[in-house]
Amino acid sequence: MKLVTWSLATFHATTFVLAIVLFAYSGGGLGGALSGLNTFVGLGLFVALWATTYFTTSKALAGLDLIGSVRDREGYVRRTLRWGSRNGMAFLAILGIVALFAAVSNTRPGQVASGILFPALFVAPIALVVSAAVGGAVGVIFGFIDLALFGLAGLGGTDSEPTV
Amino acid sequence: MELDPHLLHVAIRWVHVAAMATAFGGAVSVLALAIRPGSLAAGAVVGVALRYEWIFWAAAGVLAMTGIGNLAAFGADLSGPSTPWGATLVLKLGSVLALVVFSLPRTLAVARLSGSTGAIATVVVTRLRNLYAATTGALAVILGLAVWLAHG
């Protein structure tokens, strides 16, 4: 595990969630949304987002030296679309499995196939495409924010010394 | 057996406070080392800062996760953003967001310093002092807002 990967992944996950919470709270809809969420499910979903973001960030950074190479930093931004969309799909898959289990456990056995599984089969591909698009867009936005913050850290135009 | 919701929320609050204590206490420690390094070489201060950065990001994730858990404990009784409590919460959330955003350049700067070859100059310790003074100040403001929200 590398510090740059760990810090970038946690930065992405926490900033994303904090921005949503701040936006939802300012709009007045946060209390109602959180009151309908089981505490363990809420904590579990954050850990899931953190884990998928760590995995996809480490894949996006594979073989790149963000500290030492300008070319690698540019290459990283190009990868954010692909790995952002994969992160979106991975998180949606976890969210979908949790929702499916919750729905099945609250439905009469005779209605599970027609009321839950069959509609889920139709909704899943559309949801995956939407999550890939949203994840990709968020990934690209974070790629540019990261690039600006690299500049703020003094990692500007020229290549610096390679790092461990 | 069903878990007592009150007990669960106390546990989440405890983890939230512990994570904040870790982030704040660690920033104060690195700042103290950077202000008065004593017999420590500049490289040793960078080494401590590097370890702190790992812990800081773990604490940041735990703080975000448990902070939302704390808000969920209010449920539908959560005060609106137009109330004084709500305005302070918006200020706190904004401050946390700003701290997280501006902590990334600090981490990258420390990572770069740790990878530098050769002796680390004294000017680097001054830079670290400035970075951790800003971090400590921001965490102190957030802590003050959190205390006000808890007792205000």
mmCIF file of C-alpha atoms in Angstrom:
data_model
loop_
_atom_site.group_PDB
_atom_site.id
_atom_site.type_symbol
_atom_site.label_atom_id
_atom_site.label_comp_id
_atom_site.label_asym_id
_atom_site.label_seq_id
_atom_site.Cartn_x
_atom_site.Cartn_y
_atom_site.Cartn_z
ATOM 1 C CA MET A 1 0.000 0.000 0.000
ATOM 2 C CA LYS A 2 1.349 3.460 -0.919
ATOM 3 C CA LEU A 3 0.632 6.722 0.891
ATOM 4 C CA VAL A 4 -0.327 8.521 -2.345
ATOM 5 C CA THR A 5 -2.895 5.818 -3.191
ATOM 6 C CA TRP A 6 -4.287 5.713 0.359
ATOM 7 C CA SER A 7 -4.583 9.509 0.627
ATOM 8 C CA LEU A 8 -6.089 9.968 -2.862
ATOM 9 C CA ALA A 9 -8.648 7.173 -2.370
ATOM 10 C CA THR A 10 -9.726 8.451 1.058
ATOM 11 C CA PHE A 11 -9.772 12.013 -0.263
ATOM 12 C CA HIS A 12 -12.099 10.975 -3.108
ATOM 13 C CA ALA A 13 -14.470 8.913 -0.922
ATOM 14 C CA THR A 14 -14.753 11.450 1.934
ATOM 15 C CA THR A 15 -15.010 14.526 -0.310
ATOM 16 C CA PHE A 16 -17.709 12.858 -2.418
ATOM 17 C CA VAL A 17 -19.803 11.885 0.629
ATOM 18 C CA LEU A 18 -19.250 15.198 2.455
ATOM 19 C CA ALA A 19 -20.260 17.201 -0.626
ATOM 20 C CA ILE A 20 -23.484 15.158 -0.956
ATOM 21 C CA VAL A 21 -24.271 15.541 2.770
ATOM 22 C CA LEU A 22 -23.612 19.294 2.657
ATOM 23 C CA PHE A 23 -25.766 19.667 -0.466
ATOM 24 C CA ALA A 24 -28.596 17.507 0.930
ATOM 25 C CA TYR A 25 -28.556 19.253 4.305
ATOM 26 C CA SER A 26 -28.617 22.726 2.715
ATOM 27 C CA GLY A 27 -31.634 21.574 0.678
ATOM 28 C CA GLY A 28 -33.393 20.389 3.847
ATOM 29 C CA GLY A 29 -33.748 16.717 2.846
ATOM 30 C CA LEU A 30 -30.988 15.094 4.885
ATOM 31 C CA GLY A 31 -32.911 14.336 8.123
ATOM 32 C CA GLY A 32 -35.645 12.397 6.338
ATOM 33 C CA ALA A 33 -33.174 10.494 4.160
ATOM 34 C CA LEU A 34 -30.946 9.461 7.091
ATOM 35 C CA SER A 35 -33.846 8.525 9.390
ATOM 36 C CA GLY A 36 -34.909 5.843 6.890
ATOM 37 C CA LEU A 37 -31.410 4.324 6.786
ATOM 38 C CA ASN A 38 -30.331 1.534 9.149
ATOM 39 C CA THR A 39 -27.148 2.608 11.015
ATOM 40 C CA PHE A 40 -25.186 -0.559 10.193
ATOM 41 C CA VAL A 41 -26.232 -0.385 6.533
ATOM 42 C CA GLY A 42 -25.138 3.287 6.403
ATOM 43 C CA LEU A 43 -21.738 2.531 7.946
ATOM 44 C CA GLY A 44 -21.362 -0.532 5.727
ATOM 45 C CA LEU A 45 -22.126 1.441 2.557
ATOM 46 C CA PHE A 46 -19.488 4.049 3.445
ATOM 47 C CA VAL A 47 -16.913 1.295 4.032
ATOM 48 C CA ALA A 48 -17.959 -0.285 0.701
ATOM 49 C CA LEU A 49 -17.504 3.037 -1.130
ATOM 50 C CA TRP A 50 -14.145 3.536 0.594
ATOM 51 C CA ALA A 51 -13.021 0.023 -0.416
ATOM 52 C CA THR A 52 -14.147 0.240 -4.071
ATOM 53 C CA THR A 53 -12.587 3.722 -4.336
ATOM 54 C CA TYR A 54 -9.313 2.427 -2.899
ATOM 55 C CA PHE A 55 -9.290 -0.512 -5.310
ATOM 56 C CA THR A 56 -10.065 1.585 -8.395
ATOM 57 C CA THR A 57 -7.658 4.375 -7.369
ATOM 58 C CA SER A 58 -4.840 1.859 -6.921
ATOM 59 C CA LYS A 59 -5.631 0.432 -10.376
ATOM 60 C CA ALA A 60 -5.668 3.938 -11.890
ATOM 61 C CA LEU A 61 -2.282 4.666 -10.308
ATOM 62 C CA ALA A 62 -0.680 1.334 -11.237
ATOM 63 C CA GLY A 63 2.764 1.886 -12.746
ATOM 64 C CA LEU A 64 2.588 5.686 -12.400
ATOM 65 C CA ASP A 65 4.835 7.964 -10.342
ATOM 66 C CA LEU A 66 2.576 10.955 -9.646
ATOM 67 C CA ILE A 67 5.165 12.693 -7.477
ATOM 68 C CA GLY A 68 8.091 12.422 -9.851
ATOM 69 C CA SER A 69 6.696 12.560 -13.383
ATOM 70 C CA VAL A 70 4.558 15.158 -15.185
ATOM 71 C CA ARG A 71 3.825 12.640 -17.936
ATOM 72 C CA ASP A 72 2.496 10.170 -15.342
ATOM 73 C CA ARG A 73 0.245 12.829 -13.820
ATOM 74 C CA GLU A 74 -1.256 13.512 -17.251
ATOM 75 C CA GLY A 75 -1.636 9.765 -17.796
ATOM 76 C CA TYR A 76 -3.450 9.493 -14.460
ATOM 77 C CA VAL A 77 -6.058 12.084 -15.525
ATOM 78 C CA ARG A 78 -6.698 10.096 -18.715
ATOM 79 C CA ARG A 79 -7.339 6.944 -16.642
ATOM 80 C CA THR A 80 -9.856 8.594 -14.279
ATOM 81 C CA LEU A 81 -12.795 8.187 -16.700
ATOM 82 C CA ARG A 82 -12.312 4.432 -17.021
ATOM 83 C CA TRP A 83 -11.661 3.722 -13.327
ATOM 84 C CA GLY A 84 -14.274 6.216 -12.135
ATOM 85 C CA SER A 85 -16.957 4.419 -14.148
ATOM 86 C CA ARG A 86 -15.778 1.045 -12.816
ATOM 87 C CA ASN A 87 -15.961 2.435 -9.276
ATOM 88 C CA GLY A 88 -19.527 3.614 -9.937
ATOM 89 C CA MET A 89 -20.526 0.171 -11.203
ATOM 90 C CA ALA A 90 -18.788 -1.675 -8.338
ATOM 91 C CA PHE A 91 -20.488 0.494 -5.714
ATOM 92 C CA LEU A 92 -23.859 0.098 -7.422
ATOM 93 C CA ALA A 93 -23.402 -3.690 -7.494
ATOM 94 C CA ILE A 94 -22.859 -3.703 -3.700
ATOM 95 C CA LEU A 95 -25.784 -1.319 -3.193
ATOM 96 C CA GLY A 96 -27.961 -3.517 -5.435
ATOM 97 C CA ILE A 97 -27.072 -6.739 -3.578
ATOM 98 C CA VAL A 98 -27.883 -5.103 -0.198
ATOM 99 C CA ALA A 99 -31.182 -3.729 -1.549
ATOM 100 C CA LEU A 100 -32.057 -7.093 -3.119
ATOM 101 C CA PHE A 101 -31.435 -9.001 0.128
ATOM 102 C CA ALA A 102 -33.490 -6.434 2.085
ATOM 103 C CA ALA A 103 -36.351 -6.623 -0.415
ATOM 104 C CA VAL A 104 -36.353 -10.451 -0.538
ATOM 105 C CA SER A 105 -36.339 -10.726 3.269
ATOM 106 C CA ASN A 106 -39.364 -8.382 3.469
ATOM 107 C CA THR A 107 -41.397 -10.124 0.742
ATOM 108 C CA ARG A 108 -43.601 -13.210 0.898
ATOM 109 C CA PRO A 109 -41.790 -16.240 -0.612
ATOM 110 C CA GLY A 110 -44.407 -16.637 -3.345
ATOM 111 C CA GLN A 111 -43.926 -13.064 -4.580
ATOM 112 C CA VAL A 112 -40.115 -12.923 -4.632
ATOM 113 C CA ALA A 113 -39.703 -13.992 -8.271
ATOM 114 C CA SER A 114 -42.424 -11.829 -9.802
ATOM 115 C CA GLY A 115 -42.179 -8.873 -7.391
ATOM 116 C CA ILE A 116 -38.405 -8.591 -6.835
ATOM 117 C CA LEU A 117 -36.133 -10.726 -9.025
ATOM 118 C CA PHE A 118 -37.889 -10.212 -12.364
ATOM 119 C CA PRO A 119 -38.051 -6.378 -12.126
ATOM 120 C CA ALA A 120 -34.447 -6.330 -10.822
ATOM 121 C CA LEU A 121 -33.331 -8.182 -13.955
ATOM 122 C CA PHE A 122 -34.689 -5.342 -16.121
ATOM 123 C CA VAL A 123 -33.550 -2.477 -13.916
ATOM 124 C CA ALA A 124 -29.967 -3.784 -13.347
ATOM 125 C CA PRO A 125 -28.523 -3.139 -16.871
ATOM 126 C CA ILE A 126 -29.970 0.403 -16.998
ATOM 127 C CA ALA A 127 -28.716 1.128 -13.480
ATOM 128 C CA LEU A 128 -25.248 -0.162 -14.425
ATOM 129 C CA VAL A 129 -25.064 2.159 -17.455
ATOM 130 C CA VAL A 130 -26.200 5.143 -15.359
ATOM 131 C CA SER A 131 -23.731 4.302 -12.555
ATOM 132 C CA ALA A 132 -20.902 3.971 -15.093
ATOM 133 C CA ALA A 133 -21.766 7.390 -16.554
ATOM 134 C CA VAL A 134 -22.048 9.045 -13.130
ATOM 135 C CA GLY A 135 -18.892 7.299 -11.860
ATOM 136 C CA GLY A 136 -16.967 8.311 -14.985
ATOM 137 C CA ALA A 137 -18.062 11.942 -14.684
ATOM 138 C CA VAL A 138 -17.167 12.045 -10.968
ATOM 139 C CA GLY A 139 -13.845 10.360 -11.770
ATOM 140 C CA VAL A 140 -12.942 12.966 -14.403
ATOM 141 C CA ILE A 141 -13.947 15.837 -12.072
ATOM 142 C CA PHE A 142 -11.739 14.375 -9.332
ATOM 143 C CA GLY A 143 -8.934 13.887 -11.856
ATOM 144 C CA PHE A 144 -8.875 17.621 -12.584
ATOM 145 C CA ILE A 145 -9.241 18.534 -8.870
ATOM 146 C CA ASP A 146 -6.302 16.198 -8.111
ATOM 147 C CA LEU A 147 -4.244 17.839 -10.842
ATOM 148 C CA ALA A 148 -4.921 21.301 -9.331
ATOM 149 C CA LEU A 149 -3.977 20.019 -5.864
ATOM 150 C CA PHE A 150 -0.772 18.448 -7.230
ATOM 151 C CA GLY A 151 0.108 21.936 -8.478
ATOM 152 C CA LEU A 152 -0.647 23.382 -5.033
ATOM 153 C CA ALA A 153 1.712 20.805 -3.525
ATOM 154 C CA GLY A 154 4.519 22.158 -5.696
ATOM 155 C CA LEU A 155 4.273 19.353 -8.235
ATOM 156 C CA GLY A 156 4.163 21.689 -11.183
ATOM 157 C CA GLY A 157 5.400 21.508 -14.743
ATOM 158 C CA THR A 158 8.830 19.901 -14.569
ATOM 159 C CA ASP A 159 9.756 16.389 -13.516
ATOM 160 C CA SER A 160 11.106 16.133 -9.979
ATOM 161 C CA GLU A 161 13.184 13.471 -8.294
ATOM 162 C CA PRO A 162 11.721 9.970 -8.429
ATOM 163 C CA THR A 163 10.153 8.817 -5.167
ATOM 164 C CA VAL A 164 9.911 5.541 -3.313
ATOM 165 C CA MET B 1 -31.046 -10.068 20.361
ATOM 166 C CA GLU B 2 -31.607 -6.488 19.211
ATOM 167 C CA LEU B 3 -28.906 -3.882 19.837
ATOM 168 C CA ASP B 4 -29.946 -0.862 21.900
ATOM 169 C CA PRO B 5 -29.948 2.098 19.406
ATOM 170 C CA HIS B 6 -28.827 4.480 22.163
ATOM 171 C CA LEU B 7 -25.813 2.266 22.913
ATOM 172 C CA LEU B 8 -24.980 2.077 19.203
ATOM 173 C CA HIS B 9 -25.080 5.864 18.822
ATOM 174 C CA VAL B 10 -22.887 6.315 21.908
ATOM 175 C CA ALA B 11 -20.376 3.867 20.393
ATOM 176 C CA ILE B 12 -20.390 5.754 17.062
ATOM 177 C CA ARG B 13 -19.922 9.064 18.884
ATOM 178 C CA TRP B 14 -17.034 7.563 20.883
ATOM 179 C CA VAL B 15 -15.271 6.418 17.681
ATOM 180 C CA HIS B 16 -15.889 9.891 16.157
ATOM 181 C CA VAL B 17 -14.283 11.626 19.164
ATOM 182 C CA ALA B 18 -11.377 9.131 19.196
ATOM 183 C CA ALA B 19 -10.696 9.756 15.479
ATOM 184 C CA MET B 20 -10.754 13.529 16.025
ATOM 185 C CA ALA B 21 -8.410 13.192 19.015
ATOM 186 C CA THR B 22 -6.025 11.150 16.848
ATOM 187 C CA ALA B 23 -6.065 13.656 13.965
ATOM 188 C CA PHE B 24 -5.763 16.722 16.210
ATOM 189 C CA GLY B 25 -3.267 15.223 18.667
ATOM 190 C CA GLY B 26 -1.094 13.935 15.831
ATOM 191 C CA ALA B 27 -1.073 17.336 14.073
ATOM 192 C CA VAL B 28 -0.089 19.043 17.361
ATOM 193 C CA SER B 29 2.725 16.495 17.864
ATOM 194 C CA VAL B 30 4.172 16.990 14.357
ATOM 195 C CA LEU B 31 3.859 20.772 14.755
ATOM 196 C CA ALA B 32 5.673 20.638 18.113
ATOM 197 C CA LEU B 33 8.469 18.566 16.543
ATOM 198 C CA ALA B 34 8.756 20.971 13.595
ATOM 199 C CA ILE B 35 8.849 24.045 15.886
ATOM 200 C CA ARG B 36 11.463 22.638 18.259
ATOM 201 C CA PRO B 37 13.136 19.657 16.595
ATOM 202 C CA GLY B 38 15.829 19.582 19.333
ATOM 203 C CA SER B 39 18.499 17.037 18.498
ATOM 204 C CA LEU B 40 16.323 15.438 15.821
ATOM 205 C CA ALA B 41 17.540 15.683 12.237
ATOM 206 C CA ALA B 42 15.165 17.243 9.704
ATOM 207 C CA GLY B 43 14.782 13.788 8.148
ATOM 208 C CA ALA B 44 13.404 12.408 11.416
ATOM 209 C CA VAL B 45 10.718 15.119 11.521
ATOM 210 C CA VAL B 46 9.743 14.210 7.939
ATOM 211 C CA GLY B 47 9.594 10.550 9.003
ATOM 212 C CA VAL B 48 7.152 11.357 11.823
ATOM 213 C CA ALA B 49 5.084 13.560 9.464
ATOM 214 C CA LEU B 50 4.958 10.716 6.941
ATOM 215 C CA ARG B 51 3.552 8.321 9.564
ATOM 216 C CA TYR B 52 1.057 10.959 10.664
ATOM 217 C CA GLU B 53 -0.246 11.291 7.077
ATOM 218 C CA TRP B 54 -1.223 7.603 7.025
ATOM 219 C CA ILE B 55 -3.088 8.025 10.307
ATOM 220 C CA PHE B 56 -4.642 11.354 9.269
ATOM 221 C CA TRP B 57 -6.370 9.843 6.211
ATOM 222 C CA ALA B 58 -7.638 6.877 8.208
ATOM 223 C CA ALA B 59 -9.020 9.321 10.797
ATOM 224 C CA ALA B 60 -10.575 11.492 8.042
ATOM 225 C CA GLY B 61 -12.460 8.512 6.624
ATOM 226 C CA VAL B 62 -13.644 7.383 10.057
ATOM 227 C CA LEU B 63 -14.689 10.963 10.944
ATOM 228 C CA ALA B 64 -16.791 11.286 7.776
ATOM 229 C CA MET B 65 -18.387 7.872 8.299
ATOM 230 C CA THR B 66 -19.209 8.317 11.994
ATOM 231 C CA GLY B 67 -20.151 11.990 11.526
ATOM 232 C CA ILE B 68 -22.972 10.958 9.205
ATOM 233 C CA GLY B 69 -23.914 8.283 11.768
ATOM 234 C CA ASN B 70 -24.152 11.039 14.390
ATOM 235 C CA LEU B 71 -26.462 13.070 12.134
ATOM 236 C CA ALA B 72 -28.580 9.968 11.477
ATOM 237 C CA ALA B 73 -29.142 9.638 15.247
ATOM 238 C CA PHE B 74 -31.187 12.873 15.063
ATOM 239 C CA GLY B 75 -33.424 11.360 12.374
ATOM 240 C CA ALA B 76 -36.349 13.558 11.360
ATOM 241 C CA ASP B 77 -35.644 15.814 14.407
ATOM 242 C CA LEU B 78 -32.510 17.187 12.728
ATOM 243 C CA SER B 79 -32.681 21.005 12.885
ATOM 244 C CA GLY B 80 -32.908 22.775 9.541
ATOM 245 C CA PRO B 81 -30.082 24.797 7.932
ATOM 246 C CA SER B 82 -31.921 28.086 8.633
ATOM 247 C CA THR B 83 -31.584 27.639 12.444
ATOM 248 C CA PRO B 84 -28.435 28.845 14.313
ATOM 249 C CA TRP B 85 -27.543 25.174 15.018
ATOM 250 C CA GLY B 86 -28.046 24.322 11.337
ATOM 251 C CA ALA B 87 -25.951 27.273 10.151
ATOM 252 C CA THR B 88 -23.141 26.138 12.471
ATOM 253 C CA LEU B 89 -23.422 22.596 11.096
ATOM 254 C CA VAL B 90 -23.123 23.926 7.525
ATOM 255 C CA LEU B 91 -20.052 25.899 8.631
ATOM 256 C CA LYS B 92 -18.572 22.778 10.252
ATOM 257 C CA LEU B 93 -19.237 20.562 7.221
ATOM 258 C CA GLY B 94 -17.735 23.235 4.957
ATOM 259 C CA SER B 95 -14.673 23.497 7.203
ATOM 260 C CA VAL B 96 -14.190 19.720 7.198
ATOM 261 C CA LEU B 97 -14.516 19.655 3.404
ATOM 262 C CA ALA B 98 -11.931 22.450 3.078
ATOM 263 C CA LEU B 99 -9.568 20.680 5.503
ATOM 264 C CA VAL B 100 -9.793 17.417 3.552
ATOM 265 C CA VAL B 101 -9.240 19.187 0.212
ATOM 266 C CA PHE B 102 -6.227 21.191 1.433
ATOM 267 C CA SER B 103 -4.750 18.198 3.273
ATOM 268 C CA LEU B 104 -4.027 16.404 0.007
ATOM 269 C CA PRO B 105 -1.313 18.905 -1.077
ATOM 270 C CA ARG B 106 0.206 18.605 2.421
ATOM 271 C CA THR B 107 0.341 14.798 2.133
ATOM 272 C CA LEU B 108 1.813 15.005 -1.380
ATOM 273 C CA ALA B 109 4.421 17.512 -0.174
ATOM 274 C CA VAL B 110 5.420 15.214 2.717
ATOM 275 C CA ALA B 111 5.528 12.199 0.352
ATOM 276 C CA ARG B 112 7.810 14.160 -1.986
ATOM 277 C CA LEU B 113 10.095 15.208 0.870
ATOM 278 C CA SER B 114 10.342 11.637 2.138
ATOM 279 C CA GLY B 115 11.449 10.510 -1.306
ATOM 280 C CA SER B 116 14.116 13.193 -1.679
ATOM 281 C CA THR B 117 17.673 11.960 -1.852
ATOM 282 C CA GLY B 118 20.426 13.587 0.193
ATOM 283 C CA ALA B 119 20.198 15.651 3.374
ATOM 284 C CA ILE B 120 16.916 17.433 4.091
ATOM 285 C CA ALA B 121 17.511 21.143 4.619
ATOM 286 C CA THR B 122 16.359 23.132 7.636
ATOM 287 C CA VAL B 123 14.080 25.138 5.309
ATOM 288 C CA VAL B 124 12.042 21.958 4.892
ATOM 289 C CA VAL B 125 11.334 21.885 8.640
ATOM 290 C CA THR B 126 10.066 25.479 8.365
ATOM 291 C CA ARG B 127 7.751 24.401 5.542
ATOM 292 C CA LEU B 128 6.484 21.471 7.593
ATOM 293 C CA ARG B 129 5.913 23.812 10.536
ATOM 294 C CA ASN B 130 3.726 26.066 8.369
ATOM 295 C CA LEU B 131 1.760 23.126 6.918
ATOM 296 C CA TYR B 132 1.059 21.560 10.322
ATOM 297 C CA ALA B 133 0.297 24.917 11.941
ATOM 298 C CA ALA B 134 -2.439 25.407 9.302
ATOM 299 C CA THR B 135 -3.714 21.848 9.843
ATOM 300 C CA THR B 136 -3.736 22.241 13.641
ATOM 301 C CA GLY B 137 -5.538 25.595 13.339
ATOM 302 C CA ALA B 138 -8.197 24.147 11.012
ATOM 303 C CA LEU B 139 -8.735 21.135 13.281
ATOM 304 C CA ALA B 140 -9.027 23.448 16.317
ATOM 305 C CA VAL B 141 -11.732 25.508 14.548
ATOM 306 C CA ILE B 142 -13.641 22.313 13.623
ATOM 307 C CA LEU B 143 -13.301 21.052 17.202
ATOM 308 C CA GLY B 144 -14.674 24.367 18.514
ATOM 309 C CA LEU B 145 -17.653 24.135 16.146
ATOM 310 C CA ALA B 146 -18.251 20.492 17.186
ATOM 311 C CA VAL B 147 -18.243 21.453 20.882
ATOM 312 C CA TRP B 148 -20.697 24.286 20.150
ATOM 313 C CA LEU B 149 -22.977 21.876 18.217
ATOM 314 C CA ALA B 150 -22.879 19.320 21.038
ATOM 315 C CA HIS B 151 -23.658 21.811 23.804
ATOM 316 C CA GLY B 152 -25.160 24.801 21.998
#
